[in-house]
């Protein structure tokens, strides 16, 4: 058990204690309210009422009056619906407290890392490769052999960017092998990619163009196939870049030394940067999401437990670690996370180098982003189902790291976070305006969201003007993430779907192709009906609350949520220059 793990555990306990102390001292937390709400629903009386209705004796006029119907609604509402929802409310409250403690812990660790200026070099040895200021003049023997894999699938818009950037990396030409793994099904695209590889080969680059007869295993299958070649087995390290990633020339010079001088380290993960983060409101809020992931979650995991998820690209692996972990597997749609977990269970450590950034592209359409998030959320939840027992049984991992992996990494981020936010804010809260017997603590729907918002804003001070849009956008995305989490946990029909995120390459710079394509599409392709249905539901609840105030006044918030669902339902997320 290392000092970082002990420190991380203590910080987690302190975060939980601080949250509880503040809640108790302010009187915000009060679980004394009974779960039994509303009037008592007498089953015999209800049956008698139905008999009277069908006998025609429920009213003096011999028919069913509106008062009779309302009376039944009040009985069912108070005796059945409200108690069931009350249990759901308290379950959501418990999960919300767990969520805010987790967020506070990660925020404290990441802020501590920033304040003290912590760098991976403080914990892991790093020395420049002799002669790395000019690798052509340096001794080639000092450089290990590196394999760079670029998996592709119909990447017409970006294939030149990634291949060109990789082939220009500062590394001796006889010590680097570029492997383009092309699974494209479009003959035209495949021909262009192959010609690009031949072009670089003619310049003296050791580049291999490989294809497969089928897409079995998708990206994991392609990476696994690429590692089976003899030249790949001879490489000490392997770097992976997705087709839209463009590393800086010194990427290998800054990452590989970590692996050379620290034999216990399996992975060095770099941070993503984005070339189109200001092109639309959609890309702006996406950047906030990814910045939180890298600045908070990745930094906290790296600084305390030396564990975090491999992001699938912009990372350097030790070939021996991949082999020791069992190689690439296609049992989930998050092959990167799967490999990271298996390597950790074998005792390997990871390094997150946040100061090394690799340019990439954000999804430019709402549907593309939804597909990407669905694949990640579903795959993460499905992997949790598969590896939970393995984590518990692992012998080379400390108890604290097991707790971090099972509770923080999987349960909180892959299950609790998408579930509680969707159920509480998109379902229970709107319905509560029609169920006056339902009690929702103000601290659960006001204080906790406020704390989570502050935690997010602390690491994004330059994006405060985008924060309201990010909140509304993330609220919409919860329905997709919760559906994905449930599909992964219970292996529903969509749990193993893989849809490649569409790229636009340089088109967003010269505007030759707009971010939102102006092509003829069917109505179901132009309109997201799930979002429209949710918007109608929220507008109905908001209007009901506006007319019949009762004890709550949520209509303003519900109207805003409904508008967000409408805009995204109609794909109003294209280019936006007014906020630049």
Short mmCIF file of C-alpha atoms in Angstrom, two decimals, residues 71-464:
data_model
loop_
_atom_site.label_atom_id
_atom_site.label_comp_id
_atom_site.label_asym_id
_atom_site.label_seq_id
_atom_site.Cartn_x
_atom_site.Cartn_y
_atom_site.Cartn_z
CA UNK A 71 -61.72 11.33 -4.97
CA UNK A 72 -60.34 8.10 -6.41
CA UNK A 73 -57.33 9.96 -7.86
CA UNK A 74 -56.56 11.51 -4.46
CA UNK A 75 -56.77 8.10 -2.78
CA UNK A 76 -54.53 6.39 -5.34
CA UNK A 77 -52.14 9.33 -5.42
CA UNK A 78 -51.73 9.50 -1.67
CA UNK A 79 -51.88 5.79 -0.93
CA UNK A 80 -49.94 4.25 -3.82
CA UNK A 81 -48.09 6.70 -6.05
CA UNK A 82 -46.70 9.03 -3.38
CA UNK A 83 -45.22 6.30 -1.12
CA UNK A 84 -43.54 4.61 -4.08
CA UNK A 85 -42.09 7.90 -5.31
CA UNK A 86 -41.05 8.81 -1.77
CA UNK A 87 -38.90 5.70 -1.58
CA UNK A 88 -37.36 6.68 -4.94
CA UNK A 89 -36.75 10.20 -3.64
CA UNK A 90 -34.82 8.99 -0.60
CA UNK A 91 -32.85 6.57 -2.75
CA UNK A 92 -31.92 9.50 -5.00
CA UNK A 93 -31.02 11.60 -1.98
CA UNK A 94 -28.63 8.94 -0.73
CA UNK A 95 -27.02 8.60 -4.15
CA UNK A 96 -26.82 12.41 -4.46
CA UNK A 97 -24.89 12.61 -1.19
CA UNK A 98 -22.56 9.86 -2.44
CA UNK A 99 -22.12 11.78 -5.68
CA UNK A 100 -21.29 15.09 -4.03
CA UNK A 101 -18.76 13.44 -1.69
CA UNK A 102 -17.07 11.80 -4.68
CA UNK A 103 -17.01 15.12 -6.57
CA UNK A 104 -15.60 17.01 -3.57
CA UNK A 105 -12.89 14.41 -3.11
CA UNK A 106 -11.80 14.55 -6.76
CA UNK A 107 -11.92 18.34 -6.74
CA UNK A 108 -9.80 18.64 -3.58
CA UNK A 109 -7.18 16.27 -4.99
CA UNK A 110 -7.03 18.00 -8.39
CA UNK A 111 -6.86 21.45 -6.78
CA UNK A 112 -4.10 20.21 -4.51
CA UNK A 113 -2.20 18.95 -7.53
CA UNK A 114 -2.56 22.34 -9.19
CA UNK A 115 -1.67 24.40 -6.11
CA UNK A 116 1.50 22.50 -5.22
CA UNK A 117 2.45 22.14 -8.88
CA UNK A 118 2.61 18.35 -8.63
CA UNK A 119 4.06 16.63 -11.67
CA UNK A 120 4.50 12.93 -12.51
CA UNK A 121 8.27 13.48 -12.36
CA UNK A 122 7.96 13.91 -8.58
CA UNK A 123 6.90 10.30 -8.24
CA UNK A 124 8.34 8.62 -11.30
CA UNK A 125 11.80 8.99 -12.75
CA UNK A 126 12.11 10.89 -16.02
CA UNK A 127 15.31 11.67 -17.88
CA UNK A 128 15.70 12.86 -21.47
CA UNK A 129 17.01 10.35 -23.97
CA UNK A 130 20.69 11.08 -24.76
CA UNK A 131 20.80 13.22 -27.87
CA UNK A 132 17.03 13.81 -27.94
CA UNK A 133 17.61 17.42 -28.96
CA UNK A 134 18.55 16.03 -32.34
CA UNK A 135 17.53 12.42 -32.80
CA UNK A 136 19.31 12.21 -36.16
CA UNK A 137 22.68 13.00 -34.48
CA UNK A 138 21.96 11.05 -31.32
CA UNK A 139 22.89 7.44 -30.87
CA UNK A 140 20.07 5.30 -32.25
CA UNK A 141 20.88 2.60 -29.72
CA UNK A 142 19.54 4.88 -26.98
CA UNK A 143 16.10 4.86 -28.57
CA UNK A 144 13.77 1.90 -28.07
CA UNK A 145 11.69 0.65 -30.96
CA UNK A 146 8.19 2.10 -30.93
CA UNK A 147 5.13 0.91 -32.84
CA UNK A 148 2.54 3.58 -33.62
CA UNK A 149 -0.91 2.21 -34.44
CA UNK A 150 -3.58 4.27 -36.22
CA UNK A 151 -6.92 2.40 -36.39
CA UNK A 152 -9.25 3.73 -39.09
CA UNK A 153 -12.74 3.16 -40.43
CA UNK A 154 -13.86 5.22 -43.44
CA UNK A 155 -11.91 8.24 -42.17
CA UNK A 156 -11.95 10.15 -45.46
CA UNK A 157 -11.86 13.58 -43.82
CA UNK A 158 -8.98 13.05 -41.38
CA UNK A 159 -6.70 10.22 -42.55
CA UNK A 160 -4.06 12.60 -43.92
CA UNK A 161 -3.93 14.60 -40.69
CA UNK A 162 -3.16 11.68 -38.40
CA UNK A 163 -0.78 9.85 -40.75
CA UNK A 164 1.12 13.05 -41.50
CA UNK A 165 1.45 14.02 -37.84
CA UNK A 166 2.65 10.56 -36.79
CA UNK A 167 5.18 10.32 -39.62
CA UNK A 168 6.71 13.63 -38.53
CA UNK A 169 7.34 12.54 -34.93
CA UNK A 170 10.88 13.21 -33.71
CA UNK A 171 12.28 9.69 -33.46
CA UNK A 172 14.95 7.80 -35.41
CA UNK A 173 13.40 6.40 -38.57
CA UNK A 174 14.86 2.96 -37.93
CA UNK A 175 13.32 2.92 -34.44
CA UNK A 176 9.72 3.67 -35.29
CA UNK A 177 7.12 1.66 -37.21
CA UNK A 178 3.83 3.27 -38.22
CA UNK A 179 1.00 0.79 -38.61
CA UNK A 180 -2.22 1.97 -40.28
CA UNK A 181 -5.03 -0.45 -39.39
CA UNK A 182 -7.64 0.26 -42.03
CA UNK A 183 -11.05 -1.37 -41.51
CA UNK A 184 -12.72 0.88 -44.09
CA UNK A 185 -15.56 -0.55 -46.13
CA UNK A 186 -15.51 2.25 -48.70
CA UNK A 187 -13.14 1.26 -51.57
CA UNK A 188 -12.49 4.88 -52.47
CA UNK A 189 -11.37 5.74 -48.94
CA UNK A 190 -9.25 2.60 -48.65
CA UNK A 191 -7.47 3.45 -51.89
CA UNK A 192 -6.67 6.98 -50.72
CA UNK A 193 -5.37 5.77 -47.34
CA UNK A 194 -3.15 3.19 -49.03
CA UNK A 195 -1.78 5.80 -51.44
CA UNK A 196 -0.98 8.09 -48.50
CA UNK A 197 0.94 5.27 -46.82
CA UNK A 198 2.87 4.58 -50.03
CA UNK A 199 3.67 8.28 -50.29
CA UNK A 200 5.27 8.33 -46.83
CA UNK A 201 7.02 5.02 -47.48
CA UNK A 202 8.67 6.59 -50.51
CA UNK A 203 10.06 9.26 -48.17
CA UNK A 204 11.85 6.64 -46.11
CA UNK A 205 9.17 6.13 -43.45
CA UNK A 206 8.70 2.59 -42.15
CA UNK A 207 4.93 2.53 -42.52
CA UNK A 208 2.71 -0.55 -42.83
CA UNK A 209 -0.77 -0.53 -44.35
CA UNK A 210 -2.89 -3.43 -43.05
CA UNK A 211 -6.48 -4.47 -43.64
CA UNK A 212 -8.76 -7.25 -42.43
CA UNK A 213 -11.36 -9.37 -44.18
CA UNK A 214 -13.95 -8.56 -41.47
CA UNK A 215 -14.47 -6.01 -38.70
CA UNK A 216 -14.73 -8.63 -35.98
CA UNK A 217 -14.06 -7.02 -32.63
CA UNK A 218 -14.14 -3.54 -34.16
CA UNK A 219 -11.25 -1.38 -32.86
CA UNK A 220 -10.08 -4.02 -30.36
CA UNK A 221 -10.01 -6.61 -33.13
CA UNK A 222 -7.93 -4.35 -35.35
CA UNK A 223 -5.43 -3.55 -32.58
CA UNK A 224 -5.17 -7.22 -31.66
CA UNK A 225 -4.52 -8.18 -35.27
CA UNK A 226 -1.88 -5.49 -35.58
CA UNK A 227 0.03 -6.86 -32.60
CA UNK A 228 0.25 -10.32 -34.19
CA UNK A 229 2.78 -9.26 -36.84
CA UNK A 230 6.41 -10.22 -36.18
CA UNK A 231 7.67 -6.66 -36.46
CA UNK A 232 5.08 -5.56 -33.87
CA UNK A 233 6.21 -8.19 -31.38
CA UNK A 234 9.74 -6.81 -31.55
CA UNK A 235 8.65 -3.32 -30.46
CA UNK A 236 9.12 -2.43 -26.79
CA UNK A 237 6.37 0.17 -26.73
CA UNK A 238 3.19 0.81 -28.68
CA UNK A 239 1.47 4.16 -29.15
CA UNK A 240 -2.13 4.49 -30.30
CA UNK A 241 -3.72 7.44 -32.06
CA UNK A 242 -7.26 7.57 -33.36
CA UNK A 243 -7.64 8.85 -36.91
CA UNK A 244 -8.45 12.43 -35.87
CA UNK A 245 -5.53 12.84 -33.45
CA UNK A 246 -2.48 14.92 -34.33
CA UNK A 247 0.42 14.57 -31.86
CA UNK A 248 3.15 17.18 -31.53
CA UNK A 249 6.57 16.22 -32.87
CA UNK A 250 8.07 15.75 -29.39
CA UNK A 251 5.28 13.45 -28.13
CA UNK A 252 7.43 10.31 -27.95
CA UNK A 253 10.41 12.21 -26.51
CA UNK A 254 8.25 13.38 -23.59
CA UNK A 255 6.33 10.16 -22.88
CA UNK A 256 8.61 7.19 -23.60
CA UNK A 257 11.27 8.14 -20.97
CA UNK A 258 8.68 7.47 -18.24
CA UNK A 259 8.41 3.89 -19.46
CA UNK A 260 12.16 3.48 -19.97
CA UNK A 261 13.07 4.48 -16.39
CA UNK A 262 10.08 3.01 -14.52
CA UNK A 263 9.68 -0.71 -15.26
CA UNK A 264 6.51 -0.92 -13.13
CA UNK A 265 4.68 1.59 -15.36
CA UNK A 266 2.50 0.19 -18.16
CA UNK A 267 0.88 3.32 -19.60
CA UNK A 268 1.59 7.01 -20.09
CA UNK A 269 -1.63 8.85 -20.98
CA UNK A 270 -1.60 12.34 -22.50
CA UNK A 271 -4.41 14.88 -22.38
CA UNK A 272 -6.69 15.68 -25.29
CA UNK A 273 -6.84 19.14 -26.84
CA UNK A 274 -9.47 20.15 -29.37
CA UNK A 275 -9.21 21.99 -32.65
CA UNK A 276 -12.94 22.78 -32.96
CA UNK A 277 -13.98 23.53 -29.37
CA UNK A 278 -15.22 27.04 -30.26
CA UNK A 279 -17.10 26.15 -33.43
CA UNK A 280 -20.52 25.73 -31.83
CA UNK A 281 -22.32 25.73 -28.52
CA UNK A 282 -22.32 21.94 -28.72
CA UNK A 283 -18.52 21.72 -28.92
CA UNK A 284 -18.14 24.31 -26.15
CA UNK A 285 -20.16 22.30 -23.63
CA UNK A 286 -18.40 19.11 -24.74
CA UNK A 287 -15.07 20.74 -23.95
CA UNK A 288 -16.29 21.46 -20.40
CA UNK A 289 -17.21 17.80 -20.01
CA UNK A 290 -13.82 16.56 -21.23
CA UNK A 291 -11.89 19.21 -19.30
CA UNK A 292 -13.52 18.02 -16.08
CA UNK A 293 -12.63 14.44 -16.98
CA UNK A 294 -8.97 15.24 -17.60
CA UNK A 295 -8.39 18.03 -15.06
CA UNK A 296 -10.25 16.38 -12.19
CA UNK A 297 -10.88 12.65 -12.64
CA UNK A 298 -7.67 11.69 -14.43
CA UNK A 299 -5.43 13.86 -12.27
CA UNK A 300 -7.03 12.60 -9.04
CA UNK A 301 -6.68 8.96 -10.08
CA UNK A 302 -3.11 9.38 -11.21
CA UNK A 303 -1.92 11.36 -8.18
CA UNK A 304 -3.41 9.00 -5.58
CA UNK A 305 -3.85 5.46 -6.87
CA UNK A 306 -1.81 5.45 -10.10
CA UNK A 307 -4.97 4.18 -11.77
CA UNK A 308 -7.32 5.73 -14.29
CA UNK A 309 -8.87 4.62 -17.53
CA UNK A 310 -6.86 4.57 -20.72
CA UNK A 311 -8.64 6.97 -23.06
CA UNK A 312 -8.18 4.71 -26.08
CA UNK A 313 -5.81 7.09 -27.84
CA UNK A 314 -2.93 9.51 -27.19
CA UNK A 315 -1.22 7.02 -24.88
CA UNK A 316 1.94 4.90 -24.90
CA UNK A 317 1.78 1.30 -23.66
CA UNK A 318 4.52 -1.07 -22.65
CA UNK A 319 4.13 -4.07 -24.98
CA UNK A 320 4.97 -6.48 -22.17
CA UNK A 321 2.14 -5.04 -20.07
CA UNK A 322 -0.39 -5.55 -22.85
CA UNK A 323 0.73 -9.14 -23.19
CA UNK A 324 0.74 -9.70 -19.42
CA UNK A 325 -2.83 -8.36 -19.15
CA UNK A 326 -4.08 -10.78 -21.81
CA UNK A 327 -3.96 -8.52 -24.86
CA UNK A 328 -6.81 -6.68 -26.51
CA UNK A 329 -10.28 -8.16 -25.97
CA UNK A 330 -13.50 -7.37 -27.79
CA UNK A 331 -15.95 -8.36 -25.03
CA UNK A 332 -17.05 -4.73 -24.55
CA UNK A 333 -17.20 -1.51 -26.57
CA UNK A 334 -14.63 0.07 -24.21
CA UNK A 335 -11.61 -2.06 -25.02
CA UNK A 336 -9.33 0.69 -23.68
CA UNK A 337 -10.92 0.65 -20.22
CA UNK A 338 -10.96 -3.15 -20.24
CA UNK A 339 -7.22 -3.37 -20.90
CA UNK A 340 -6.49 -0.71 -18.26
CA UNK A 341 -8.40 -2.61 -15.58
CA UNK A 342 -6.77 -5.95 -16.42
CA UNK A 343 -3.31 -4.39 -16.42
CA UNK A 344 -3.96 -2.78 -13.04
CA UNK A 345 -5.06 -6.11 -11.59
CA UNK A 346 -1.68 -7.48 -12.67
CA UNK A 347 0.07 -4.83 -10.59
CA UNK A 348 0.98 -2.34 -13.33
CA UNK A 349 0.87 1.43 -12.72
CA UNK A 350 -0.24 4.31 -14.94
CA UNK A 351 1.00 7.88 -15.40
CA UNK A 352 -1.20 10.75 -16.52
CA UNK A 353 0.87 13.49 -18.16
CA UNK A 354 -1.59 16.38 -18.27
CA UNK A 355 0.95 18.83 -19.63
CA UNK A 356 1.30 16.78 -22.83
CA UNK A 357 -1.62 17.54 -25.14
CA UNK A 358 -2.66 15.95 -28.40
CA UNK A 359 -4.96 17.76 -30.81
CA UNK A 360 -8.18 15.99 -31.74
CA UNK A 361 -11.71 16.71 -32.92
CA UNK A 362 -14.97 16.90 -30.99
CA UNK A 363 -18.17 15.44 -32.49
CA UNK A 364 -19.77 18.24 -34.50
CA UNK A 365 -23.36 17.00 -34.37
CA UNK A 366 -25.65 16.13 -31.49
CA UNK A 367 -26.40 12.64 -32.77
CA UNK A 368 -22.70 11.84 -33.19
CA UNK A 369 -22.02 12.94 -29.63
CA UNK A 370 -24.97 10.91 -28.31
CA UNK A 371 -23.69 7.78 -30.06
CA UNK A 372 -20.22 8.34 -28.66
CA UNK A 373 -21.50 8.86 -25.12
CA UNK A 374 -23.85 5.90 -25.37
CA UNK A 375 -21.00 3.62 -26.42
CA UNK A 376 -18.77 4.81 -23.59
CA UNK A 377 -21.48 4.73 -20.90
CA UNK A 378 -22.86 1.39 -21.98
CA UNK A 379 -19.42 -0.18 -22.31
CA UNK A 380 -18.30 1.08 -18.90
CA UNK A 381 -21.37 -0.31 -17.14
CA UNK A 382 -21.06 -3.61 -19.01
CA UNK A 383 -17.40 -3.88 -18.05
CA UNK A 384 -18.33 -3.26 -14.41
CA UNK A 385 -20.58 -6.28 -14.58
CA UNK A 386 -17.77 -8.41 -15.99
CA UNK A 387 -14.77 -7.41 -13.88
CA UNK A 388 -16.25 -6.77 -10.42
CA UNK A 389 -15.43 -10.30 -9.24
CA UNK A 390 -11.96 -10.13 -10.77
CA UNK A 391 -11.21 -6.91 -8.90
CA UNK A 392 -12.34 -8.40 -5.58
CA UNK A 393 -10.25 -11.54 -6.17
CA UNK A 394 -7.09 -9.73 -7.37
CA UNK A 395 -4.01 -10.43 -5.21
CA UNK A 396 -1.65 -7.77 -6.60
CA UNK A 397 -3.92 -4.83 -5.76
CA UNK A 398 -4.34 -3.16 -2.37
CA UNK A 399 -7.72 -2.96 -0.64
CA UNK A 400 -7.79 0.81 -1.05
CA UNK A 401 -7.19 0.59 -4.79
CA UNK A 402 -9.90 -2.08 -5.07
CA UNK A 403 -12.30 0.26 -3.28
CA UNK A 404 -11.31 3.12 -5.59
CA UNK A 405 -11.87 0.98 -8.69
CA UNK A 406 -15.16 -0.59 -7.63
CA UNK A 407 -16.78 2.33 -5.82
CA UNK A 408 -15.40 5.52 -7.35
CA UNK A 409 -14.38 4.49 -10.84
CA UNK A 410 -17.16 2.07 -11.72
CA UNK A 411 -20.15 2.33 -9.38
CA UNK A 412 -20.25 6.10 -8.91
CA UNK A 413 -19.21 7.24 -12.38
CA UNK A 414 -20.75 4.50 -14.54
CA UNK A 415 -23.96 3.74 -12.60
CA UNK A 416 -24.90 6.30 -9.94
CA UNK A 417 -24.05 9.54 -11.76
CA UNK A 418 -26.20 8.97 -14.88
CA UNK A 419 -29.02 7.24 -12.98
CA UNK A 420 -29.69 9.65 -10.14
CA UNK A 421 -29.51 12.79 -12.27
CA UNK A 422 -31.93 11.46 -14.86
CA UNK A 423 -34.47 9.96 -12.45
CA UNK A 424 -34.47 12.83 -9.96
CA UNK A 425 -34.40 15.87 -12.22
CA UNK A 426 -36.11 14.58 -15.37
CA UNK A 427 -38.76 12.31 -13.85
CA UNK A 428 -39.44 12.69 -10.12
CA UNK A 429 -39.10 16.47 -9.88
CA UNK A 430 -41.52 17.21 -12.77
CA UNK A 431 -44.05 14.63 -11.50
CA UNK A 432 -43.88 16.04 -7.98
CA UNK A 433 -45.83 19.14 -9.03
CA UNK A 434 -48.88 16.88 -9.43
CA UNK A 435 -48.24 14.87 -6.24
CA UNK A 436 -48.51 17.33 -3.31
CA UNK A 437 -48.08 14.47 -0.82
CA UNK A 438 -44.55 13.88 -2.11
CA UNK A 439 -41.76 15.42 -0.04
CA UNK A 440 -38.48 16.36 -1.76
CA UNK A 441 -35.82 17.86 0.54
CA UNK A 442 -34.65 21.25 -0.59
CA UNK A 443 -31.04 20.30 0.13
CA UNK A 444 -31.30 17.48 -2.42
CA UNK A 445 -32.58 19.55 -5.33
CA UNK A 446 -30.90 22.87 -4.56
CA UNK A 447 -27.84 22.60 -2.30
CA UNK A 448 -26.31 19.48 -3.82
CA UNK A 449 -26.69 20.66 -7.46
CA UNK A 450 -25.19 23.99 -6.37
CA UNK A 451 -22.17 22.26 -4.84
CA UNK A 452 -21.68 20.13 -7.96
CA UNK A 453 -21.91 23.25 -10.12
CA UNK A 454 -19.31 25.08 -8.00
CA UNK A 455 -17.00 22.05 -8.12
CA UNK A 456 -17.24 22.06 -11.90
CA UNK A 457 -16.83 25.83 -12.21
CA UNK A 458 -13.69 25.91 -10.03
CA UNK A 459 -11.69 24.15 -12.72
CA UNK A 460 -13.37 26.08 -15.57
CA UNK A 461 -13.17 29.77 -14.59
CA UNK A 462 -12.90 30.87 -18.22
CA UNK A 463 -16.15 29.15 -19.14
CA UNK A 464 -18.49 30.57 -16.50
#
